[in-house]
Structure formats: structure tokens, C-alpha cells
Tab-separated table of C-alpha atoms and ligand atoms in Angstrom:
chain	number	residue	atom	x	y	z
A	1	MET	CA	2.154	8.943	-41.212
A	2	GLN	CA	0.219	11.216	-38.925
A	3	LYS	CA	2.849	13.755	-38.010
A	4	ASN	CA	5.473	15.433	-40.097
A	5	ASN	CA	8.708	16.625	-38.642
A	6	GLU	CA	8.886	19.523	-41.103
A	7	ASN	CA	6.512	21.607	-38.975
A	8	THR	CA	8.087	24.843	-37.872
A	9	VAL	CA	7.146	24.231	-34.256
A	10	ASN	CA	6.913	21.096	-32.168
A	11	ALA	CA	4.381	20.682	-29.397
A	12	THR	CA	5.956	19.742	-26.098
A	13	ILE	CA	4.717	19.009	-22.589
A	14	THR	CA	5.576	21.966	-20.339
A	15	GLY	CA	3.520	21.129	-17.252
A	16	VAL	CA	1.839	18.215	-15.502
A	17	GLY	CA	-0.695	17.614	-12.735
A	18	MET	CA	-2.593	14.760	-11.156
A	19	TYR	CA	-5.422	13.955	-8.781
A	20	VAL	CA	-6.213	10.651	-7.120
A	21	PRO	CA	-8.999	10.268	-4.556
A	22	GLU	CA	-8.085	9.310	-0.997
A	23	LYS	CA	-10.212	6.201	-0.555
A	24	VAL	CA	-8.282	2.993	-1.226
A	25	LEU	CA	-9.871	-0.352	-2.080
A	26	ASP	CA	-7.300	-3.112	-1.657
A	27	ASN	CA	-7.591	-6.689	-2.901
A	28	LYS	CA	-8.688	-7.872	0.538
A	29	TYR	CA	-11.785	-5.683	0.209
A	30	PHE	CA	-12.794	-7.584	-2.932
A	31	GLU	CA	-12.364	-10.923	-1.141
A	32	LYS	CA	-15.309	-9.821	0.994
A	33	ILE	CA	-17.676	-8.839	-1.845
A	34	VAL	CA	-16.932	-11.377	-4.653
A	35	ASP	CA	-15.357	-14.831	-5.018
A	36	THR	CA	-11.733	-13.758	-5.523
A	37	ASN	CA	-8.445	-13.480	-3.659
A	38	ASP	CA	-5.373	-11.285	-3.465
A	39	GLU	CA	-3.089	-13.936	-5.019
A	40	TRP	CA	-5.291	-14.367	-8.116
A	41	ILE	CA	-5.630	-10.609	-8.664
A	42	MET	CA	-1.888	-9.967	-8.235
A	43	ALA	CA	-0.854	-12.892	-10.441
A	44	ARG	CA	-3.364	-12.249	-13.243
A	45	THR	CA	-3.342	-8.431	-13.304
A	46	GLY	CA	-0.571	-6.923	-11.137
A	47	ILE	CA	-3.117	-4.808	-9.219
A	48	LYS	CA	-2.824	-4.434	-5.411
A	49	GLU	CA	-5.194	-1.543	-4.805
A	50	ARG	CA	-7.144	1.196	-6.542
A	51	ARG	CA	-8.577	4.610	-5.578
A	52	ILE	CA	-12.293	5.332	-5.523
A	53	LEU	CA	-13.976	8.753	-5.606
A	54	GLU	CA	-16.778	8.560	-3.052
A	55	ASN	CA	-18.380	11.934	-3.673
A	56	GLY	CA	-18.140	13.791	-6.935
A	57	ALA	CA	-17.752	13.100	-10.610
A	58	THR	CA	-15.152	12.910	-13.374
A	59	SER	CA	-15.045	16.711	-13.620
A	60	ASP	CA	-13.780	16.762	-10.009
A	61	LEU	CA	-10.933	14.382	-10.877
A	62	ALA	CA	-10.103	16.444	-13.972
A	63	THR	CA	-10.372	19.732	-12.082
A	64	GLY	CA	-8.112	18.440	-9.302
A	65	ALA	CA	-5.487	17.423	-11.847
A	66	LEU	CA	-5.680	20.732	-13.698
A	67	LYS	CA	-5.471	22.792	-10.490
A	68	ASP	CA	-2.350	20.845	-9.522
A	69	LEU	CA	-0.875	21.621	-12.952
A	70	LEU	CA	-1.768	25.313	-12.784
A	71	GLU	CA	-0.258	25.674	-9.306
A	72	SER	CA	2.932	23.798	-10.097
A	73	THR	CA	3.529	25.722	-13.349
A	74	LYS	CA	2.185	29.044	-12.014
A	75	THR	CA	-0.014	29.280	-15.103
A	76	ASN	CA	-2.824	31.823	-15.204
A	77	PRO	CA	-6.038	29.922	-16.130
A	78	GLU	CA	-7.087	32.854	-18.294
A	79	ASP	CA	-4.144	32.077	-20.591
A	80	ILE	CA	-5.450	28.601	-21.475
A	81	ASP	CA	-6.695	28.403	-25.064
A	82	LEU	CA	-8.129	24.903	-25.235
A	83	ILE	CA	-9.097	22.102	-22.823
A	84	ILE	CA	-9.498	18.533	-24.077
A	85	VAL	CA	-10.911	16.026	-21.587
A	86	SER	CA	-10.482	12.402	-22.619
A	87	THR	CA	-13.025	10.297	-20.755
A	88	VAL	CA	-15.642	7.571	-21.102
A	89	THR	CA	-17.308	8.586	-17.855
A	90	PRO	CA	-18.363	12.202	-18.497
A	91	ASP	CA	-20.407	13.811	-15.720
A	92	MET	CA	-23.318	13.972	-18.151
A	93	PHE	CA	-23.866	13.377	-21.882
A	94	PHE	CA	-23.994	17.122	-22.151
A	95	PRO	CA	-22.709	19.640	-21.324
A	96	SER	CA	-19.196	18.350	-21.836
A	97	THR	CA	-16.938	17.681	-18.874
A	98	ALA	CA	-14.463	20.103	-20.472
A	99	ALA	CA	-17.011	22.924	-20.039
A	100	LEU	CA	-17.342	22.145	-16.322
A	101	VAL	CA	-13.588	21.947	-15.842
A	102	ALA	CA	-13.033	25.248	-17.643
A	103	SER	CA	-15.422	27.086	-15.331
A	104	ASN	CA	-14.109	25.276	-12.231
A	105	VAL	CA	-10.581	26.604	-12.812
A	106	GLY	CA	-11.529	29.992	-14.278
A	107	ALA	CA	-10.311	29.285	-17.808
A	108	THR	CA	-12.537	32.033	-19.129
A	109	ASN	CA	-10.799	32.397	-22.498
A	110	ALA	CA	-10.703	28.699	-23.361
A	111	TRP	CA	-12.836	26.511	-25.566
A	112	GLY	CA	-12.792	22.752	-25.340
A	113	PHE	CA	-14.422	19.392	-25.778
A	114	ASP	CA	-14.576	15.824	-24.507
A	115	LEU	CA	-12.903	13.051	-26.450
A	116	SER	CA	-14.045	9.426	-26.294
A	117	ALA	CA	-11.405	6.808	-27.029
A	118	ALA	CA	-11.532	4.757	-23.817
A	119	CYS	CA	-8.112	3.542	-22.678
A	120	SER	CA	-6.433	5.202	-25.683
A	121	GLY	CA	-8.137	8.492	-24.834
A	122	PHE	CA	-5.028	10.250	-23.581
A	123	LEU	CA	-3.033	9.350	-26.706
A	124	PHE	CA	-5.823	10.529	-29.002
A	125	GLY	CA	-6.130	13.712	-26.917
A	126	LEU	CA	-2.385	14.335	-26.901
A	127	GLN	CA	-2.107	14.022	-30.683
A	128	THR	CA	-5.162	16.256	-31.127
A	129	GLY	CA	-3.774	18.864	-28.732
A	130	ALA	CA	-0.337	18.728	-30.363
A	131	SER	CA	-1.893	19.396	-33.777
A	132	PHE	CA	-3.595	22.532	-32.455
A	133	ILE	CA	-0.220	23.764	-31.169
A	134	GLU	CA	1.577	22.874	-34.413
A	135	SER	CA	-1.038	24.815	-36.372
A	136	GLY	CA	0.360	27.929	-34.692
A	137	ARG	CA	-3.111	29.106	-33.747
A	138	TYR	CA	-3.115	28.069	-30.080
A	139	LYS	CA	-0.424	28.631	-27.462
A	140	LYS	CA	-1.547	26.730	-24.368
A	141	VAL	CA	-3.502	23.501	-24.732
A	142	ILE	CA	-4.524	21.314	-21.803
A	143	VAL	CA	-5.028	17.582	-22.293
A	144	ILE	CA	-6.639	15.721	-19.406
A	145	GLY	CA	-7.273	12.008	-19.007
A	146	ALA	CA	-9.883	11.424	-16.306
A	147	ASP	CA	-12.294	8.640	-15.495
A	148	LYS	CA	-14.519	7.767	-12.601
A	149	MET	CA	-14.660	4.082	-13.545
A	150	SER	CA	-16.364	3.214	-10.249
A	151	SER	CA	-19.503	4.889	-11.639
A	152	ILE	CA	-19.891	2.166	-14.316
A	153	VAL	CA	-18.348	-0.871	-12.596
A	154	ASP	CA	-20.595	-3.770	-11.557
A	155	TYR	CA	-19.298	-4.629	-8.081
A	156	THR	CA	-20.951	-8.049	-8.257
A	157	ASP	CA	-18.907	-9.108	-11.327
A	158	ARG	CA	-15.537	-10.496	-10.236
A	159	ASN	CA	-14.272	-10.456	-13.834
A	160	THR	CA	-14.313	-6.663	-14.058
A	161	CYS	CA	-14.769	-5.080	-10.618
A	162	ILE	CA	-11.220	-5.804	-9.474
A	163	LEU	CA	-9.679	-4.077	-12.495
A	164	PHE	CA	-10.712	-0.440	-12.369
A	165	GLY	CA	-10.048	2.710	-10.329
A	166	ASP	CA	-10.687	6.462	-10.469
A	167	ALA	CA	-8.125	9.180	-11.263
A	168	GLY	CA	-7.332	12.227	-13.339
A	169	ALA	CA	-4.082	13.588	-14.768
A	170	ALA	CA	-3.291	16.546	-17.008
A	171	VAL	CA	-0.561	17.934	-19.238
A	172	LEU	CA	0.052	21.394	-20.659
A	173	LEU	CA	1.185	21.562	-24.281
A	174	GLU	CA	3.082	24.525	-25.669
A	175	SER	CA	5.223	25.111	-28.735
A	176	THR	CA	8.987	24.842	-28.926
A	177	ASP	CA	11.491	25.726	-31.640
A	178	ASP	CA	13.845	23.069	-30.274
A	179	LYS	CA	13.553	20.190	-32.729
A	180	ASN	CA	15.179	17.816	-30.253
A	181	ILE	CA	12.246	17.828	-27.855
A	182	GLY	CA	8.488	17.413	-28.015
A	183	ILE	CA	5.964	15.147	-29.663
A	184	LYS	CA	7.668	13.652	-32.667
A	185	ASP	CA	5.421	10.966	-34.087
A	186	SER	CA	2.196	9.070	-33.563
A	187	ILE	CA	0.507	5.991	-34.951
A	188	LEU	CA	-3.136	5.775	-33.895
A	189	HIS	CA	-5.860	3.300	-34.856
A	190	ILE	CA	-9.602	2.774	-34.439
A	191	ASP	CA	-11.734	-0.218	-35.429
A	192	GLY	CA	-15.323	-0.907	-34.357
A	193	ILE	CA	-14.616	-4.633	-34.385
A	194	GLY	CA	-14.105	-4.291	-30.642
A	195	LYS	CA	-17.680	-3.284	-29.882
A	196	ASP	CA	-18.834	-6.777	-28.908
A	197	TYR	CA	-15.890	-7.408	-26.564
A	198	LEU	CA	-15.754	-4.266	-24.439
A	199	ASN	CA	-18.667	-1.897	-24.076
A	200	MET	CA	-21.377	-0.277	-21.999
A	201	LYS	CA	-24.590	-1.006	-23.883
A	202	GLY	CA	-27.173	1.058	-22.035
A	203	GLY	CA	-27.957	4.759	-21.894
A	204	GLY	CA	-26.946	5.747	-25.424
A	205	SER	CA	-29.096	6.141	-28.525
A	206	LEU	CA	-28.946	2.394	-29.207
A	207	ASN	CA	-30.462	1.428	-25.862
A	208	PRO	CA	-31.929	4.538	-24.229
A	209	THR	CA	-32.397	4.131	-20.495
A	210	THR	CA	-35.561	2.288	-19.518
A	211	HIS	CA	-36.582	0.090	-16.592
A	212	GLN	CA	-35.759	-2.820	-18.891
A	213	THR	CA	-32.170	-1.669	-19.599
A	214	ILE	CA	-31.649	-1.353	-15.860
A	215	ASP	CA	-33.134	-4.780	-15.158
A	216	ASP	CA	-30.891	-6.182	-17.917
A	217	ASN	CA	-27.824	-4.592	-16.271
A	218	LEU	CA	-26.814	-2.692	-19.406
A	219	HIS	CA	-25.414	0.383	-17.639
A	220	ILE	CA	-22.164	-1.215	-16.543
A	221	ILE	CA	-18.886	-2.242	-18.197
A	222	TYR	CA	-19.124	-5.477	-20.147
A	223	GLN	CA	-15.802	-7.078	-21.057
A	224	ASP	CA	-14.875	-10.404	-22.634
A	225	GLY	CA	-11.526	-10.342	-20.845
A	226	LYS	CA	-9.908	-13.206	-22.709
A	227	ALA	CA	-10.716	-11.819	-26.167
A	228	VAL	CA	-9.663	-8.269	-25.234
A	229	PHE	CA	-6.448	-9.617	-23.733
A	230	LYS	CA	-5.503	-11.299	-27.021
A	231	TYR	CA	-6.241	-8.222	-29.126
A	232	ALA	CA	-4.499	-5.956	-26.615
A	233	VAL	CA	-1.267	-7.949	-26.450
A	234	LYS	CA	-0.954	-7.979	-30.219
A	235	GLY	CA	-2.232	-4.462	-30.873
A	236	MET	CA	-0.080	-2.724	-28.277
A	237	ALA	CA	3.088	-4.653	-29.049
A	238	ASP	CA	2.741	-4.314	-32.843
A	239	VAL	CA	2.179	-0.562	-32.792
A	240	SER	CA	4.985	0.015	-30.271
A	241	VAL	CA	7.476	-1.886	-32.428
A	242	GLU	CA	6.168	-0.095	-35.542
A	243	ILE	CA	6.787	3.378	-34.091
A	244	MET	CA	10.303	2.345	-33.048
A	245	GLU	CA	11.118	1.069	-36.538
A	246	LYS	CA	9.578	4.104	-38.228
A	247	ASN	CA	11.797	6.415	-36.141
A	248	ASP	CA	14.943	4.253	-36.305
A	249	LEU	CA	14.850	3.704	-32.563
A	250	LYS	CA	16.766	0.766	-31.148
A	251	SER	CA	15.719	-0.522	-27.741
A	252	GLU	CA	18.711	1.240	-26.153
A	253	ASP	CA	17.469	4.556	-27.613
A	254	VAL	CA	14.204	4.307	-25.666
A	255	SER	CA	14.462	5.715	-22.145
A	256	TRP	CA	10.909	4.836	-21.110
A	257	LEU	CA	7.957	2.841	-22.306
A	258	VAL	CA	4.873	4.438	-20.726
A	259	PRO	CA	2.127	1.890	-21.341
A	260	HIS	CA	-1.572	1.956	-20.551
A	261	GLN	CA	-1.980	0.165	-17.218
A	262	ALA	CA	-4.665	-2.496	-17.833
A	263	ASN	CA	-2.785	-5.664	-17.039
A	264	LEU	CA	0.844	-6.236	-16.077
A	265	ARG	CA	1.033	-9.252	-18.395
A	266	ILE	CA	0.064	-7.090	-21.414
A	267	ILE	CA	2.694	-4.528	-20.388
A	268	ASP	CA	5.385	-7.211	-19.994
A	269	ALA	CA	4.564	-8.709	-23.408
A	270	THR	CA	4.806	-5.282	-25.053
A	271	ALA	CA	8.156	-4.515	-23.406
A	272	GLU	CA	9.505	-7.899	-24.429
A	273	ARG	CA	8.525	-7.408	-28.086
A	274	MET	CA	10.241	-3.990	-28.018
A	275	GLY	CA	13.369	-5.473	-26.468
A	276	ILE	CA	12.950	-3.078	-23.546
A	277	ASN	CA	14.186	-3.892	-20.072
A	278	LYS	CA	11.579	-3.925	-17.297
A	279	SER	CA	13.470	-1.119	-15.550
A	280	GLN	CA	12.600	1.125	-18.526
A	281	VAL	CA	8.846	0.625	-18.126
A	282	THR	CA	6.684	2.914	-15.984
A	283	ILE	CA	4.392	0.921	-13.686
A	284	ASN	CA	1.776	2.127	-11.223
A	285	ILE	CA	-0.997	-0.382	-11.944
A	286	ASP	CA	-0.291	-1.902	-8.509
A	287	LYS	CA	-1.413	1.349	-6.825
A	288	TYR	CA	-4.251	2.536	-9.049
A	289	GLY	CA	-5.510	-0.308	-11.247
A	290	ASN	CA	-6.906	0.607	-14.641
A	291	THR	CA	-8.016	4.249	-14.569
A	292	THR	CA	-8.759	4.219	-18.329
A	293	ALA	CA	-7.809	7.616	-19.856
A	294	ALA	CA	-5.794	8.604	-16.768
A	295	THR	CA	-3.234	5.780	-16.640
A	296	ILE	CA	-0.628	7.179	-19.029
A	297	PRO	CA	-0.564	10.810	-17.827
A	298	LEU	CA	-0.598	9.553	-14.226
A	299	CYS	CA	2.559	7.557	-14.946
A	300	LEU	CA	4.153	10.575	-16.646
A	301	VAL	CA	3.439	12.822	-13.661
A	302	GLU	CA	4.670	10.361	-11.030
A	303	TYR	CA	7.839	9.316	-12.851
A	304	TYR	CA	8.684	12.924	-13.719
A	305	ARG	CA	8.128	14.163	-10.158
A	306	ASP	CA	10.162	11.253	-8.791
A	307	GLY	CA	13.068	12.447	-10.951
A	308	LYS	CA	13.020	9.308	-13.103
A	309	ILE	CA	11.802	10.878	-16.351
A	310	LYS	CA	14.353	13.534	-17.325
A	311	LYS	CA	14.875	16.137	-20.026
A	312	GLY	CA	16.042	14.483	-23.242
A	313	ASP	CA	14.511	11.090	-22.458
A	314	ASN	CA	12.993	9.342	-25.468
A	315	ILE	CA	9.565	8.085	-24.442
A	316	ILE	CA	7.088	5.794	-26.138
A	317	LEU	CA	3.488	5.983	-24.951
A	318	SER	CA	1.329	2.980	-25.901
A	319	ALA	CA	-2.295	2.082	-25.289
A	320	PHE	CA	-5.096	-0.258	-26.241
A	321	GLY	CA	-8.759	0.145	-25.381
A	322	ALA	CA	-12.434	-0.184	-26.210
A	323	GLY	CA	-13.483	0.454	-29.776
A	324	PHE	CA	-11.027	-0.986	-30.401
A	325	THR	CA	-8.671	1.988	-30.182
A	326	TRP	CA	-4.916	1.671	-29.974
A	327	GLY	CA	-1.695	3.443	-30.765
A	328	SER	CA	1.715	4.802	-29.824
A	329	ILE	CA	3.217	8.252	-29.512
A	330	PHE	CA	6.957	8.969	-29.615
A	331	LEU	CA	8.138	12.060	-27.752
A	332	THR	CA	11.296	13.453	-26.236
A	333	TRP	CA	10.787	14.903	-22.762
A	334	GLY	CA	11.519	18.629	-22.626
A	335	MET	CA	11.015	19.588	-18.969
A	336	ASP	CA	13.951	20.106	-16.593
B	401	COA	N1	-10.872	-13.840	-9.095
B	401	COA	C1	-10.757	-15.153	-9.260
B	401	COA	N2	-11.040	-15.758	-10.423
B	401	COA	C2	-11.442	-14.994	-11.450
B	401	COA	C3	-11.574	-13.607	-11.343
B	401	COA	C4	-11.278	-13.020	-10.090
B	401	COA	N3	-11.375	-11.699	-9.875
B	401	COA	N4	-11.979	-13.096	-12.525
B	401	COA	C5	-12.094	-14.134	-13.359
B	401	COA	N5	-11.797	-15.285	-12.705
B	401	COA	C6	-11.805	-16.643	-13.218
B	401	COA	C7	-12.699	-16.769	-14.438
B	401	COA	O1	-14.029	-16.913	-14.046
B	401	COA	C8	-12.140	-18.023	-15.047
B	401	COA	O2	-12.666	-19.139	-14.382
B	401	COA	P1	-13.190	-20.392	-15.232
B	401	COA	O3	-11.944	-20.905	-15.931
B	401	COA	O4	-13.699	-21.286	-14.171
B	401	COA	O5	-14.206	-19.860	-16.156
B	401	COA	C9	-10.654	-17.948	-14.722
B	401	COA	O6	-10.531	-17.003	-13.643
B	401	COA	C10	-9.781	-17.497	-15.868
B	401	COA	O7	-10.437	-16.411	-16.504
B	401	COA	P2	-9.758	-15.613	-17.660
B	401	COA	O8	-10.719	-14.618	-18.217
B	401	COA	O9	-9.087	-16.566	-18.586
B	401	COA	O10	-8.635	-14.881	-16.834
B	401	COA	P3	-7.459	-14.099	-17.433
B	401	COA	O11	-6.213	-14.688	-16.998
B	401	COA	O12	-7.659	-13.808	-18.877
B	401	COA	O13	-7.600	-12.693	-16.667
B	401	COA	C11	-8.428	-10.495	-17.076
B	401	COA	C12	-8.775	-11.944	-16.765
B	401	COA	C13	-9.694	-9.662	-17.160
B	401	COA	C14	-7.555	-9.980	-15.958
B	401	COA	C15	-7.672	-10.452	-18.414
B	401	COA	O14	-8.378	-11.186	-19.359
B	401	COA	C16	-7.448	-9.081	-18.944
B	401	COA	O15	-6.680	-8.333	-18.410
B	401	COA	N6	-8.057	-8.745	-20.102
B	401	COA	C17	-7.781	-7.556	-20.837
B	401	COA	C18	-8.084	-6.298	-20.128
B	401	COA	C19	-7.723	-5.139	-21.006
B	401	COA	O16	-6.623	-5.033	-21.483
B	401	COA	N7	-8.625	-4.259	-21.293
B	401	COA	C20	-8.292	-3.305	-22.319
B	401	COA	C21	-8.543	-1.998	-22.115
B	401	COA	S1	-9.330	-1.518	-20.680
């Protein structure tokens, strides 16, 4: 149990924003650079195209998303208390990407930090941000999921290069006295067992950058796709069913499953285990691929702005990623 409903205030999402770069790489592009084809990519992953940031870094994706949020909610950046940036592709090891984003938008009264939980990064960030709101100490908390995956993708490796894209998306968390809305529960997990299956080995304290680490190609994503797939299907489905049972939710009580967008087959398996109809699942993997920490908030923004996610909708967010990290969050949407 990581959340108790006896808190006097709930944290709820009161604003959203997103940023995707303009440049599109479709499956046909990959046919020219590696031994692959559109049919294989669509059938095995569900991805048609992804966006790539040509100039700039993760802070630019995060800043774009936050500016969109600030404009659409008419929020004064000076009122932001805390900025959490979930990412595995920070601009630099230090300073944090959150520091750069804060100064880019003029959040002069905020503090903040980066959070590393790979594809579960947004869920970990959302629970962290919600706890700061529930504590009563902070009023406006920003949680951003942003990754420039193209900066660590090996575009000669057909196993991984077709999977990833770049994007950023942000939410604003505030308190509410309305017990019917907001973030109601979370089940989150971490286990280093995943380190051999999905990692970037070079550049950290284990393998500091040298000519040798570059020659050995250690500064790119390594993934044992088959092994990760097996863990992901089980991990995401189990935790999604667990959060439903814990909150007495039947499949008809769930308005939307908002899953991490890594592979359409993992998403389908999770929905099936939950007894959820495909029409209740948010999908944009076809347009953006796997944008790591950005996938879930990107889905929230698009489905909300399209009028599909509505006030009162019960939503389950679910993710699985490197670490391994995985989990689910149950919330009831509070925005009109
Ligand atoms: N085009 C054509 N063939 C490809 C290919 C591509 N882009 N990528 C891999 N292949 C080949 C493999 O080389 C393999 O060939 P082989 O049998 O001759 O060795 C074959 O396709 C099957 O490979 P496999 O790894 O079994 O494919 P898959 O169906 O498992 O799909 C992934 C590969 C990466 C799409 C899938 O494993 C996956 O999505 N994994 C999990 C990703 C994930 O959830 N990550 C978690 C968080 S980011």
C-alpha cells in the first residue's frame, strides 16, 4: 500500500502540455538504413512512424511541453513550486534537466530534480509529485516525462532503432478536497534483475567514457528484446490486475487503460488480462513509437484534448521499463 485515501487532500491533474518534434521517420526510412520492412515493424510492434529532434536536447522537449501547459492553463511560472523531470536522456549528468527547464520557463521560485526510472519514469514521477501535494507543503507541482531517445539509439541495430522516438509531455498537479477525483492509488516496483536485459553500459561510473567504451559501442541502448518482452507482458498485466482488485474495480468501471507504448502486443496482452475492451485503451504508438518517459503523459494529453478522456473517468496508468521498473496508478480524471 503506497497511498492512503485518508489524506485530507488528493492530488489531481489540473493541466497538461506536450511537445513533439516536427521531423518524422516512417518505417520506409528504416528500410533504407537497416534490413527491415514496414510489414515486420507494424506486425511486431504497432509502430508506423516516430518523431526525431534534430537540433536540441531533452530539456527542449521538456520545456516545449511545459510552455504548452503554462499557456493552456494560464499559469504564472513563478507560482510553480516543484519541477520533476523523468528522463533517461538528461542533457548532461549534471546539472539536472529540471534546472534547465526551470530557467527556460522562468520558474524562479521552484526547486526540482530529475528522476530515472526509464519507461516507468512518468509513473514514479507522478506518485512522487502527488506525495508532495498530499503533504500540504506544495501547491503546484509539475511532472514531465521527456526523452530524446534518438541520442542513445544505434541506427545500425535493427532490433532497437525502429522502436524509439523523441517527445516530452507534462502535467500540473494541485490539491483537491473532492475525494471523487485525483490520484487514488499506486503500486510501483523496482528490481535490478533487469540490468542485463536493458541498459546503456557506457558513460557512468561503471564504465567511464574512454576510446575503448566508444569502440565497444557501449554508449547506446542495449536490449534483449525477447527477454524484456516476457517480463513486460507479465509485469504490466499482473500489476494492472492487482490495482483493479485492490480498488474493487471491475473492467466496466475502468474508462481508460493508459499503458506505456513500447509494443502493441504487450498493450493488447495487458488489456486482455484486465478484461478491458480495445476501445478503452489509449494508443499512439503508431505515431510516436516508444518515447520512454513521455509515452503515458503524451497519451493523456492527446486523449484529453480530443475530448475522449472526460471528467469522472476512472483511469489506470501502467508501465514497464528498464531496471526493471514497473507499476500502475489509479486515478479519476478531474478536468472538465
Ligand atoms: N526487422 C526485421 N526483423 C527483425 C527486426 C526488424 N526491425 N528486429 C529483429 N528482427 C528479427 C530478429 O533478428 C529475429 O530474427 P532471427 O529469428 O533470425 O534471429 C526475428 O526478427 C525475431 O526476433 P524477436 O526478438 O523474437 O522479435 P520479437 O517478435 O520479440 O520483437 C521486439 C522484437 C524488440 C519488438 C520485442 O521483443 C519487444 O517489443 N520487446 C520488448 C520491448 C519493451 O517492452 N521494452 C520495455 C521497455 S522500453
